[in-house]
Short mmCIF file of C-alpha atoms in Angstrom, two decimals:
data_model
loop_
_atom_site.label_atom_id
_atom_site.label_comp_id
_atom_site.label_asym_id
_atom_site.label_seq_id
_atom_site.Cartn_x
_atom_site.Cartn_y
_atom_site.Cartn_z
CA MET A 1 9.19 -2.82 12.51
CA ALA A 2 7.57 -6.50 12.33
CA SER A 3 6.66 -8.09 14.95
CA ALA A 4 7.38 -11.61 13.68
CA PRO A 5 11.48 -11.99 13.59
CA ASP A 6 13.51 -11.78 10.15
CA PRO A 7 14.18 -12.46 7.61
CA ARG A 8 11.43 -11.23 5.87
CA VAL A 9 11.09 -12.52 2.61
CA THR A 10 8.25 -13.75 0.13
CA GLY A 11 8.41 -16.76 -2.66
CA SER A 12 8.78 -16.33 -6.18
CA GLN A 13 8.17 -18.19 -9.13
CA ASP A 14 10.01 -17.93 -12.59
CA SER A 15 7.76 -16.19 -15.50
CA ALA A 16 8.28 -18.92 -18.39
CA SER A 17 6.60 -21.98 -16.30
CA PRO A 18 3.52 -21.41 -15.51
CA GLU A 19 3.32 -24.87 -14.32
CA ALA A 20 6.23 -23.53 -12.20
CA ALA A 21 4.46 -20.51 -11.43
CA ASP A 22 1.11 -22.12 -10.52
CA ALA A 23 3.32 -25.06 -7.92
CA SER A 24 4.91 -22.17 -6.15
CA VAL A 25 2.46 -19.47 -5.14
CA ALA A 26 2.35 -18.97 -1.55
CA PRO A 27 -0.45 -20.68 0.63
CA GLU A 28 -1.55 -17.32 1.90
CA THR A 29 -1.28 -14.36 -0.60
CA VAL A 30 -1.78 -10.53 -0.09
CA LEU A 31 -2.66 -8.61 -3.03
CA VAL A 32 -2.21 -4.89 -3.03
CA VAL A 33 -3.90 -3.42 -5.44
CA ASP A 34 -2.42 -0.13 -6.86
CA PHE A 35 -4.84 2.67 -7.82
CA GLY A 36 -1.67 4.77 -8.49
CA ALA A 37 -0.49 5.09 -5.33
CA GLN A 38 3.42 6.16 -4.60
CA TYR A 39 3.34 3.75 -1.60
CA ALA A 40 2.03 0.23 -3.72
CA GLN A 41 5.19 -1.22 -3.40
CA LEU A 42 6.05 -0.14 -0.07
CA ILE A 43 2.87 -1.35 1.22
CA ALA A 44 3.44 -5.10 -0.09
CA ARG A 45 6.76 -4.58 1.66
CA ARG A 46 5.77 -3.76 4.65
CA VAL A 47 3.35 -7.17 4.20
CA ARG A 48 6.31 -8.52 3.36
CA GLU A 49 8.17 -7.24 6.73
CA ALA A 50 5.41 -9.75 8.58
CA ARG A 51 6.15 -12.30 6.62
CA ILE A 52 3.43 -12.92 4.11
CA TYR A 53 3.78 -13.08 0.81
CA SER A 54 2.08 -9.82 -1.47
CA GLU A 55 1.59 -9.07 -5.08
CA VAL A 56 0.78 -5.97 -6.19
CA VAL A 57 -1.84 -5.88 -8.60
CA PRO A 58 -3.41 -3.04 -10.88
CA SER A 59 -6.87 -1.52 -10.08
CA THR A 60 -7.99 -2.51 -13.42
CA MET A 61 -8.12 -5.58 -12.92
CA PRO A 62 -11.20 -7.67 -12.59
CA VAL A 63 -12.03 -8.61 -8.99
CA GLU A 64 -13.20 -12.00 -10.85
CA GLU A 65 -9.58 -12.32 -11.94
CA MET A 66 -8.21 -11.19 -8.39
CA LEU A 67 -10.45 -13.85 -6.58
CA ALA A 68 -9.17 -16.24 -8.86
CA ARG A 69 -5.78 -16.36 -7.59
CA LYS A 70 -6.87 -17.18 -4.30
CA PRO A 71 -5.79 -14.36 -2.01
CA LYS A 72 -6.24 -14.34 1.79
CA ALA A 73 -6.73 -10.50 1.89
CA VAL A 74 -6.37 -7.49 0.01
CA ILE A 75 -4.85 -3.95 0.75
CA LEU A 76 -6.56 -1.31 -1.42
CA SER A 77 -3.83 1.58 -1.99
CA GLY A 78 -4.26 4.97 -1.76
CA GLY A 79 -3.53 6.89 -4.81
CA PRO A 80 -3.99 10.62 -6.37
CA SER A 81 -7.77 10.92 -7.47
CA SER A 82 -10.99 11.64 -5.78
CA VAL A 83 -13.47 8.42 -5.44
CA TYR A 84 -16.70 10.90 -7.05
CA ALA A 85 -14.41 12.35 -9.89
CA ALA A 86 -16.24 10.75 -13.46
CA ASP A 87 -12.76 9.36 -14.43
CA ALA A 88 -11.47 8.08 -10.99
CA PRO A 89 -10.07 4.25 -10.64
CA SER A 90 -12.77 2.14 -9.29
CA LEU A 91 -13.31 -1.44 -7.91
CA ASP A 92 -16.70 -3.78 -8.65
CA ALA A 93 -18.05 -3.59 -5.00
CA SER A 94 -18.43 -7.46 -4.93
CA LEU A 95 -14.91 -7.35 -3.52
CA PHE A 96 -16.59 -6.44 -0.47
CA GLU A 97 -18.95 -9.21 -0.48
CA ALA A 98 -16.68 -12.28 -1.22
CA GLY A 99 -15.50 -12.84 2.04
CA VAL A 100 -11.96 -11.89 1.70
CA PRO A 101 -10.64 -9.47 4.30
CA VAL A 102 -10.03 -6.04 3.13
CA LEU A 103 -8.01 -3.22 4.41
CA GLY A 104 -8.50 -0.11 2.73
CA LEU A 105 -5.90 2.84 2.60
CA CYS A 106 -6.55 6.54 1.78
CA TYR A 107 -8.02 6.62 -1.28
CA GLY A 108 -8.80 2.53 -0.75
CA PHE A 109 -10.47 3.84 2.42
CA GLN A 110 -12.61 6.22 0.58
CA LEU A 111 -13.44 3.64 -2.26
CA MET A 112 -14.69 1.45 0.05
CA ALA A 113 -16.76 3.87 2.26
CA GLN A 114 -18.33 4.93 -0.74
CA SER A 115 -19.00 1.69 -2.24
CA LEU A 116 -20.91 0.91 0.66
CA GLY A 117 -23.31 3.38 1.23
CA GLY A 118 -21.05 6.03 3.49
CA THR A 119 -20.44 9.91 2.62
CA VAL A 120 -17.36 10.75 1.03
CA ASP A 121 -16.61 14.69 -0.06
CA ASN A 122 -14.62 17.65 0.09
CA THR A 123 -15.23 18.97 3.52
CA GLY A 124 -12.40 21.72 3.13
CA GLY A 125 -10.21 19.81 5.75
CA ARG A 126 -7.23 18.98 3.31
CA GLU A 127 -4.76 16.70 5.70
CA TYR A 128 -0.95 16.48 4.51
CA GLY A 129 2.41 15.31 6.16
CA ARG A 130 2.22 14.55 9.70
CA THR A 131 -1.26 14.54 11.76
CA ASP A 132 -2.34 13.45 15.31
CA LEU A 133 -5.12 10.66 15.55
CA SER A 134 -6.84 10.26 18.23
CA VAL A 135 -8.16 6.61 18.55
CA THR A 136 -11.96 6.45 19.90
CA LYS A 137 -12.08 2.51 20.20
CA GLY A 138 -8.57 1.54 21.98
CA SER A 139 -10.15 -1.94 21.68
CA SER A 140 -10.63 -2.51 18.09
CA THR A 141 -9.12 -5.24 16.10
CA LEU A 142 -6.39 -2.44 14.04
CA PHE A 143 -5.94 -0.31 17.01
CA GLU A 144 -5.44 -2.69 20.09
CA GLY A 145 -2.49 -1.67 22.16
CA THR A 146 -1.60 1.25 20.52
CA PRO A 147 -1.37 4.76 22.02
CA GLY A 148 -4.82 7.08 22.12
CA GLN A 149 -3.00 9.68 20.40
CA GLN A 150 -0.21 8.90 17.87
CA GLN A 151 1.32 10.20 14.91
CA VAL A 152 0.34 9.50 11.66
CA TRP A 153 0.97 10.52 8.15
CA MET A 154 -2.26 12.14 6.04
CA SER A 155 -1.98 12.81 2.12
CA HIS A 156 -5.89 13.85 1.49
CA GLY A 157 -8.08 16.79 0.21
CA ASP A 158 -11.56 14.85 0.66
CA ALA A 159 -12.40 13.00 3.78
CA CYS A 160 -15.09 10.30 4.93
CA SER A 161 -17.66 12.09 6.72
CA ALA A 162 -20.47 9.28 7.64
CA ALA A 163 -18.88 5.55 7.63
CA PRO A 164 -21.39 2.73 5.84
CA GLU A 165 -23.24 1.03 8.07
CA GLY A 166 -22.45 -1.71 9.88
CA PHE A 167 -19.12 -0.05 10.49
CA THR A 168 -17.46 0.93 14.11
CA VAL A 169 -15.56 4.19 13.59
CA THR A 170 -12.21 3.93 15.62
CA ALA A 171 -10.36 6.90 15.25
CA SER A 172 -10.62 10.43 13.95
CA THR A 173 -8.38 14.00 13.74
CA ASP A 174 -9.28 17.30 14.68
CA LEU A 175 -10.69 17.87 10.86
CA VAL A 176 -12.25 14.30 9.79
CA PRO A 177 -14.71 12.62 11.83
CA VAL A 178 -13.90 9.04 10.38
CA ALA A 179 -10.27 8.50 9.78
CA ALA A 180 -10.66 4.78 10.49
CA PHE A 181 -13.42 2.19 10.63
CA GLU A 182 -13.88 -1.60 10.99
CA ASP A 183 -16.61 -4.17 10.81
CA ASP A 184 -15.04 -7.35 12.18
CA GLU A 185 -18.31 -9.32 11.05
CA ARG A 186 -17.72 -8.60 7.78
CA ARG A 187 -14.19 -8.29 8.21
CA LEU A 188 -13.77 -5.11 6.45
CA TYR A 189 -11.24 -2.31 7.41
CA GLY A 190 -10.14 0.96 6.96
CA VAL A 191 -7.90 4.12 7.47
CA GLN A 192 -7.78 7.57 6.07
CA TYR A 193 -4.01 7.41 6.69
CA HIS A 194 -0.81 5.54 5.30
CA PRO A 195 -0.08 3.14 8.09
CA GLU A 196 3.33 1.91 5.33
CA VAL A 197 5.24 5.24 6.11
CA MET A 198 7.61 5.28 8.43
CA HIS A 199 6.16 8.33 9.84
CA SER A 200 2.73 6.58 11.16
CA THR A 201 4.58 5.50 14.33
CA HIS A 202 2.45 2.80 14.90
CA GLY A 203 1.53 2.03 11.02
CA GLN A 204 3.22 -1.29 11.23
CA GLN A 205 1.52 -2.85 14.14
CA VAL A 206 -1.75 -1.63 12.80
CA LEU A 207 -0.66 -3.25 9.27
CA GLU A 208 0.08 -6.43 11.07
CA HIS A 209 -3.12 -6.29 13.35
CA PHE A 210 -5.26 -6.09 10.10
CA LEU A 211 -2.78 -9.33 8.76
CA TYR A 212 -3.10 -11.24 11.79
CA ARG A 213 -6.03 -10.43 13.77
CA GLY A 214 -8.69 -9.20 10.89
CA ALA A 215 -7.35 -11.69 8.65
CA GLY A 216 -5.99 -14.58 10.81
CA LEU A 217 -3.14 -14.53 8.80
CA SER A 218 0.32 -16.25 10.23
CA PRO A 219 3.48 -15.02 9.62
CA THR A 220 5.69 -18.46 8.05
CA TRP A 221 7.18 -16.71 5.01
CA THR A 222 10.80 -17.16 5.62
CA THR A 223 14.01 -17.37 3.82
CA ALA A 224 14.24 -21.05 4.39
CA SER A 225 11.12 -21.76 2.99
CA ILE A 226 11.62 -19.47 0.13
CA VAL A 227 15.16 -21.34 -0.91
CA ASP A 228 13.35 -24.40 -0.40
CA GLU A 229 10.45 -23.94 -2.93
CA GLN A 230 12.42 -22.07 -5.56
CA VAL A 231 14.63 -25.12 -5.62
CA ALA A 232 11.76 -27.19 -6.31
CA ALA A 233 10.37 -25.31 -8.91
CA ILE A 234 13.67 -24.65 -10.61
CA ARG A 235 14.08 -28.43 -10.93
CA ARG A 236 10.40 -29.06 -12.57
CA GLN A 237 11.17 -26.52 -15.03
CA VAL A 238 14.98 -27.32 -15.98
CA GLY A 239 13.91 -30.66 -15.42
CA GLY A 240 17.35 -32.73 -16.89
CA LYS A 241 18.42 -29.54 -19.32
CA ARG A 242 21.66 -27.16 -19.14
CA ALA A 243 21.28 -23.53 -18.03
CA ILE A 244 23.60 -20.51 -18.29
CA CYS A 245 23.90 -17.62 -16.32
CA GLY A 246 25.89 -14.53 -16.59
CA LEU A 247 26.88 -13.38 -14.15
CA SER A 248 27.64 -9.40 -13.43
CA GLY A 249 29.43 -9.83 -9.96
CA GLY A 250 26.04 -7.81 -8.06
CA VAL A 251 24.15 -9.30 -5.74
CA ASP A 252 21.43 -10.10 -7.94
CA SER A 253 22.78 -12.51 -10.66
CA ALA A 254 25.07 -13.75 -7.79
CA VAL A 255 22.09 -15.36 -6.06
CA ALA A 256 20.23 -16.30 -8.95
CA ALA A 257 22.76 -18.11 -9.82
CA ALA A 258 23.43 -19.72 -6.67
CA LEU A 259 19.65 -20.79 -6.28
CA VAL A 260 19.64 -22.29 -9.57
CA HIS A 261 23.45 -24.04 -9.23
CA LYS A 262 21.75 -25.18 -6.06
CA ALA A 263 18.58 -26.98 -7.45
CA VAL A 264 20.74 -28.38 -10.79
CA GLY A 265 23.87 -28.56 -9.93
CA THR A 266 26.69 -29.01 -12.53
CA GLN A 267 23.74 -28.29 -15.47
CA LEU A 268 24.39 -24.63 -14.47
CA THR A 269 27.16 -23.29 -16.29
CA CYS A 270 28.01 -19.28 -15.74
CA VAL A 271 29.78 -16.93 -18.01
CA TYR A 272 31.18 -13.77 -16.17
CA VAL A 273 32.39 -11.23 -19.23
CA ASP A 274 35.18 -9.31 -17.77
CA HIS A 275 35.37 -5.67 -19.38
CA GLY A 276 37.78 -4.27 -17.62
CA LEU A 277 35.21 -1.88 -16.08
CA MET A 278 34.79 -3.34 -12.67
CA ARG A 279 35.75 -2.18 -9.43
CA LYS A 280 39.18 -2.90 -7.73
CA GLY A 281 39.36 -6.36 -6.82
CA GLU A 282 35.48 -7.42 -7.97
CA THR A 283 37.00 -9.69 -11.04
CA GLU A 284 39.02 -11.52 -8.37
CA GLN A 285 35.68 -11.69 -6.32
CA VAL A 286 33.74 -13.74 -8.98
CA GLU A 287 35.95 -15.83 -10.23
CA LYS A 288 37.58 -16.80 -6.52
CA ASP A 289 34.78 -16.11 -3.42
CA PHE A 290 31.83 -17.12 -5.34
CA VAL A 291 32.81 -20.28 -7.20
CA ALA A 292 34.43 -21.09 -3.29
CA ALA A 293 31.27 -20.33 -1.72
CA THR A 294 28.84 -22.60 -4.38
CA GLY A 295 30.99 -24.39 -6.37
CA VAL A 296 29.41 -23.25 -9.43
CA GLN A 297 30.95 -24.08 -13.12
CA LEU A 298 32.34 -20.54 -14.02
CA LYS A 299 33.52 -19.75 -17.38
CA VAL A 300 35.62 -16.44 -17.86
CA VAL A 301 36.04 -14.26 -20.48
CA ASP A 302 38.66 -11.59 -20.45
CA ALA A 303 37.10 -8.77 -22.85
CA ALA A 304 38.99 -5.66 -21.15
CA ASP A 305 40.92 -4.83 -24.04
CA ARG A 306 38.05 -4.96 -26.56
CA PHE A 307 35.35 -2.92 -24.58
CA ILE A 308 38.29 -0.15 -24.43
CA SER A 309 39.07 0.02 -27.38
CA ALA A 310 35.42 0.08 -28.35
CA LEU A 311 34.87 3.00 -26.02
CA ALA A 312 37.41 5.18 -27.14
CA GLY A 313 36.25 8.33 -28.60
CA ALA A 314 33.35 8.10 -26.95
CA SER A 315 32.07 10.67 -24.15
CA ASP A 316 28.59 10.94 -24.94
CA PRO A 317 26.54 8.65 -21.54
CA GLU A 318 24.20 7.35 -24.17
CA GLN A 319 26.69 6.61 -26.59
CA LYS A 320 29.25 4.69 -23.98
CA ARG A 321 26.29 2.39 -22.76
CA LYS A 322 25.18 1.66 -26.22
CA ILE A 323 28.65 1.00 -27.04
CA ILE A 324 29.12 -1.39 -23.37
CA GLY A 325 25.82 -3.18 -24.37
CA ARG A 326 26.69 -3.94 -28.33
CA GLU A 327 29.69 -5.35 -27.05
CA PHE A 328 28.45 -7.23 -23.92
CA ILE A 329 25.76 -9.14 -26.36
CA ARG A 330 28.50 -10.24 -28.68
CA VAL A 331 30.77 -11.16 -26.55
CA PHE A 332 27.92 -12.72 -24.08
CA GLU A 333 26.89 -15.13 -27.68
CA GLN A 334 30.35 -15.95 -28.52
CA ALA A 335 30.68 -17.29 -25.14
CA GLN A 336 26.88 -18.69 -25.49
CA ALA A 337 27.67 -20.58 -28.31
CA GLU A 338 30.63 -22.04 -27.03
CA LEU A 339 28.67 -23.38 -24.52
CA VAL A 340 25.84 -24.58 -26.66
CA ALA A 341 28.21 -26.39 -29.26
CA GLU A 342 30.17 -28.43 -26.66
CA ALA A 343 27.06 -29.19 -25.03
CA GLY A 344 25.93 -30.34 -28.40
CA ALA A 345 28.74 -32.41 -28.76
CA ALA A 346 28.07 -34.36 -25.56
CA GLY A 347 24.53 -34.65 -26.45
CA GLU A 348 23.01 -32.26 -24.13
CA ASP A 349 20.43 -29.44 -24.57
CA VAL A 350 20.89 -25.71 -23.59
CA ALA A 351 17.67 -24.26 -23.13
CA PHE A 352 17.18 -22.09 -20.17
CA LEU A 353 18.65 -18.45 -19.18
CA VAL A 354 18.81 -17.37 -15.55
CA GLN A 355 18.54 -13.85 -15.03
CA GLY A 356 18.84 -11.98 -11.96
CA THR A 357 14.94 -9.76 -12.46
CA LEU A 358 13.48 -8.37 -9.45
CA TYR A 359 10.09 -7.40 -8.45
CA PRO A 360 10.43 -4.00 -8.65
CA ASP A 361 11.47 -4.32 -12.48
CA VAL A 362 8.16 -6.44 -12.95
CA VAL A 363 5.85 -3.97 -11.62
CA GLU A 364 7.33 -1.20 -13.32
CA SER A 365 7.39 -2.64 -16.52
CA GLY A 366 3.66 -3.45 -16.06
CA GLY A 367 3.23 -6.74 -15.02
CA GLY A 368 5.15 -10.07 -14.36
CA THR A 369 2.18 -12.18 -15.90
CA GLY A 370 2.81 -15.24 -18.30
CA ALA A 371 5.91 -15.76 -20.06
CA ALA A 372 8.23 -12.69 -20.84
CA ASN A 373 10.52 -12.32 -23.65
CA ILE A 374 14.21 -11.88 -22.71
CA LYS A 375 13.70 -8.25 -20.31
CA SER A 376 16.17 -5.21 -21.46
CA HIS A 377 18.84 -4.75 -18.79
CA HIS A 378 18.39 -1.08 -18.06
CA ASN A 379 22.45 -0.62 -17.14
CA VAL A 380 24.28 -3.25 -20.30
CA GLY A 381 21.70 -2.82 -23.04
CA GLY A 382 19.78 -5.80 -23.10
CA LEU A 383 20.34 -9.38 -24.35
CA PRO A 384 19.63 -10.27 -27.73
CA GLU A 385 15.76 -10.84 -28.38
CA ASP A 386 16.24 -13.78 -30.57
CA LEU A 387 18.11 -15.79 -28.39
CA GLU A 388 15.86 -18.60 -27.85
CA PHE A 389 16.28 -19.84 -24.31
CA GLN A 390 13.26 -19.85 -21.95
CA LEU A 391 13.57 -17.81 -19.19
CA VAL A 392 14.70 -19.13 -14.96
CA GLU A 393 14.30 -15.65 -12.88
CA PRO A 394 14.05 -17.00 -9.56
CA LEU A 395 14.42 -13.45 -7.87
CA ARG A 396 11.60 -12.09 -10.17
CA LYS A 397 9.05 -11.93 -6.73
CA LEU A 398 11.89 -10.60 -4.25
CA PHE A 399 13.05 -7.03 -3.36
CA LYS A 400 16.81 -6.26 -3.05
CA ASP A 401 16.61 -6.57 0.73
CA GLU A 402 15.24 -9.83 0.72
CA VAL A 403 17.57 -10.74 -2.44
CA ARG A 404 20.30 -10.26 -0.18
CA MET A 405 18.58 -12.68 2.87
CA VAL A 406 18.16 -15.21 0.40
CA GLY A 407 22.07 -14.89 -0.69
CA GLN A 408 22.45 -15.33 3.25
CA GLU A 409 20.34 -18.09 3.52
CA LEU A 410 22.48 -19.92 0.86
CA GLY A 411 25.88 -19.33 2.48
CA LEU A 412 27.24 -16.87 0.14
CA PRO A 413 29.93 -14.31 1.32
CA ASP A 414 28.91 -11.18 3.00
CA GLU A 415 31.50 -9.50 0.08
CA ILE A 416 28.74 -10.69 -1.86
CA VAL A 417 25.71 -10.24 -0.11
CA GLN A 418 26.21 -6.80 0.68
CA ARG A 419 28.01 -5.58 -2.27
CA GLN A 420 26.18 -2.24 -3.26
CA PRO A 421 24.48 -1.94 -6.57
CA PHE A 422 26.66 -1.36 -9.05
CA PRO A 423 25.58 -0.39 -13.41
CA GLY A 424 26.19 -3.14 -15.56
CA PRO A 425 28.04 -1.19 -18.07
CA GLY A 426 30.30 -0.03 -14.52
CA LEU A 427 33.01 2.47 -14.06
CA GLY A 428 32.17 3.19 -17.82
CA ILE A 429 29.16 5.88 -16.75
CA ARG A 430 30.96 6.80 -14.03
CA ILE A 431 33.54 8.90 -15.78
CA ILE A 432 32.36 11.48 -17.33
CA GLY A 433 34.19 12.00 -20.67
CA GLU A 434 36.16 9.50 -22.77
CA VAL A 435 36.84 6.27 -20.88
CA THR A 436 40.64 5.52 -20.95
CA ARG A 437 42.56 2.33 -19.31
CA GLU A 438 44.33 5.48 -17.04
CA ARG A 439 41.22 7.06 -16.17
CA LEU A 440 39.63 3.42 -15.26
CA ASP A 441 43.06 2.85 -13.30
CA LEU A 442 42.74 6.37 -11.42
CA LEU A 443 38.60 6.07 -10.38
CA ARG A 444 39.25 2.15 -9.56
CA GLU A 445 42.04 3.31 -6.98
CA ALA A 446 39.45 6.55 -5.41
CA ASP A 447 37.03 4.51 -5.70
CA ALA A 448 38.99 1.45 -3.10
CA ILE A 449 39.73 3.93 -0.81
CA ALA A 450 36.40 5.22 -0.27
CA ARG A 451 34.99 2.32 -0.03
CA GLU A 452 37.71 0.81 2.27
CA GLU A 453 37.10 3.85 4.63
CA LEU A 454 33.17 3.07 4.54
CA THR A 455 34.02 -0.30 5.41
CA ALA A 456 35.87 0.44 8.54
CA ALA A 457 33.69 3.08 9.78
CA GLY A 458 30.99 0.25 10.11
CA LEU A 459 28.61 2.43 7.78
CA ASP A 460 28.03 -0.26 4.43
CA ARG A 461 24.80 -1.48 6.17
CA ASP A 462 23.54 2.47 6.52
CA ILE A 463 24.36 3.64 2.80
CA TRP A 464 22.24 2.18 -0.46
CA GLN A 465 25.50 3.05 -2.54
CA CYS A 466 28.64 5.42 -2.86
CA PRO A 467 28.89 6.00 -6.55
CA VAL A 468 32.60 7.39 -7.00
CA VAL A 469 32.58 9.76 -10.28
CA LEU A 470 35.61 10.90 -11.90
CA LEU A 471 35.10 14.53 -13.71
CA ALA A 472 37.14 13.23 -16.27
CA ASP A 473 37.00 16.27 -19.14
CA ILE A 474 37.50 19.15 -15.97
CA ARG A 475 40.66 20.15 -14.26
CA SER A 476 40.60 22.24 -11.57
CA VAL A 477 44.02 24.08 -9.55
CA GLY A 478 45.78 22.72 -6.24
CA VAL A 479 48.26 23.03 -4.08
CA GLN A 480 50.43 19.49 -3.25
CA GLY A 481 53.75 19.77 -1.90
CA ASP A 482 55.73 22.79 -3.02
CA GLY A 483 53.83 23.13 -6.52
CA ARG A 484 50.13 24.16 -7.97
CA THR A 485 49.09 21.01 -9.83
CA TYR A 486 46.29 20.58 -12.44
CA GLY A 487 44.31 17.82 -11.49
CA HIS A 488 40.87 16.33 -11.76
CA PRO A 489 37.81 16.13 -9.21
CA VAL A 490 36.35 13.42 -7.64
CA VAL A 491 32.43 13.43 -6.61
CA LEU A 492 31.75 11.27 -3.71
CA ARG A 493 27.27 10.10 -4.08
CA PRO A 494 26.66 8.60 -0.90
CA VAL A 495 22.75 7.54 -0.80
CA SER A 496 20.31 6.10 1.22
CA SER A 497 17.46 4.06 -0.24
CA GLU A 498 14.95 1.68 0.36
CA ASP A 499 14.69 0.17 -3.15
CA ALA A 500 16.45 2.93 -5.49
CA MET A 501 13.03 4.21 -6.61
CA THR A 502 13.49 7.44 -4.59
CA ALA A 503 17.00 7.95 -2.08
CA ASP A 504 18.38 10.99 -0.38
CA TRP A 505 22.11 11.77 -0.06
CA SER A 506 23.44 10.06 3.38
CA ARG A 507 24.89 12.05 6.10
CA LEU A 508 27.87 10.81 6.53
CA PRO A 509 30.17 11.59 9.69
CA TYR A 510 32.31 14.65 8.73
CA ASP A 511 35.51 12.94 9.91
CA VAL A 512 35.01 9.73 8.01
CA LEU A 513 34.40 12.00 4.49
CA ALA A 514 37.48 14.11 5.54
CA ARG A 515 39.20 10.50 5.94
CA ILE A 516 38.22 9.62 2.37
CA SER A 517 39.21 13.00 1.03
CA THR A 518 42.60 12.92 2.65
CA ARG A 519 43.32 9.28 1.49
CA ILE A 520 42.00 10.40 -2.71
CA THR A 521 43.97 13.29 -2.90
CA ASN A 522 47.32 11.93 -1.35
CA GLU A 523 47.52 8.77 -2.91
CA VAL A 524 45.64 9.10 -6.30
CA SER A 525 47.60 10.34 -8.27
CA GLY A 526 45.72 13.05 -10.67
CA VAL A 527 43.05 13.84 -8.00
CA ASN A 528 43.33 17.00 -6.34
CA ARG A 529 39.77 17.92 -5.20
CA VAL A 530 36.86 15.35 -3.66
CA ALA A 531 33.44 16.88 -3.77
CA LEU A 532 30.24 15.49 -2.36
CA ASP A 533 26.97 15.40 -4.11
CA ILE A 534 24.24 16.25 -1.60
CA THR A 535 21.00 15.84 -4.41
CA SER A 536 18.23 13.96 -3.76
CA LYS A 537 15.85 11.65 -6.05
CA PRO A 538 14.69 12.85 -7.32
CA PRO A 539 15.90 15.09 -8.64
CA GLY A 540 18.16 13.26 -9.15
CA THR A 541 19.68 10.17 -9.95
CA ILE A 542 22.04 7.95 -8.18
CA GLU A 543 24.02 7.69 -11.30
CA TRP A 544 25.10 10.55 -13.27
CA GLU A 545 25.00 9.58 -16.52
#
């Protein structure tokens, strides 16, 4: 873990205002150049854990453009290609002559070696998974203070057999003579393995040595600094105009709204559409706890009957998503029109829409540069493209755990900040089959019991989320009391993850699972069986629909 204390967050800026973005760029930025690595975002996260701002950029970005962003250091990611292949991603070697500290990892290490005159070839020494690394120079910039023998995570078929001129070889393995090299004079460093993954036992320490010792950076990126910077950026962008924010009840929209409210106060109005598909107590939580914590102006639209009526007869998951998305757009548009009319009567201009876009959304959609159209919400179907608002996206450079830390800094209650991720269509996609009021009530109770028991066991922060799924179109025989029952099964889906891109099923204690099962089958009429989903992602997804 990072030697600098938490919180470990970075800055962000909204995409709709280049001026605001330029004004809030971190003074010390590390660029992670992505060569198609599955771990590129993880590298950025590890840099942020060291309290230094980082961004992922594609390897296709010209070096001149990278340098124009004035990075304090650059990290070259791994990738699936061979550096000597004709179609392999490349990098202009001028980066290594620019005076910017560079760390190459795996493919990035090999690319640096080849570009500077070293030798990279297929030696037949393939290494995958846990590998023993021998540090040959313990006093080096990267390895000082780490053991001479340490476990690392390898994933390569090619290898560097000769380091470029000017580099000192600082580590090797049984199969790879050059597993790390360093050139302190030019501040160029590289390792063959993946220090960003937890299986590399001293990987974070090696990364921090590069950042602090090799690049001379300081761990100054904190939640307090990002709140201050974002408040200033939002004020510059919004000015004296009005903004609206669609609250979903989730962490992202709540923290985004709290940041904007801190910046512009009563210029922000939040809209909460109660579609009747929320979990037990969550609408009340938004109406009471969030307003009490922030003082924000909140417009609540009770549209439960409308959504449930629209969903009648629909059982296909994609059809349900489209219906929920369509109805959400219509209800939100109506609420937005009312707010615009009220503001217009008062001589005010509602010009901004606040969204809780996160950094993984930006990276996965291919960018984050320049002004963006309103992002389609992968859960609720998206807001209409012709809404004439500028976006305010104060979280677009943050990961989920960083958003939670900012929420804590803003004083939001744990019930909101530590809330498990919840899909925009709500319980509508956790009912396998048609959505009815009776089925929603049944699932709400089962879900509430699971959450209560997980909280009582102190497991809330050990799992990413625990969807409870109702198999509404399936009935199974059971025995309750003195008679046979013919009830529905529910499925528990506890998963552990860092960012939901991959996930594994959580190994919950048996006694906790037993209490959940006993309570649900005893207290929820119509449920007589509780199952456990033990599928990872991939191949499964976190949600069933």
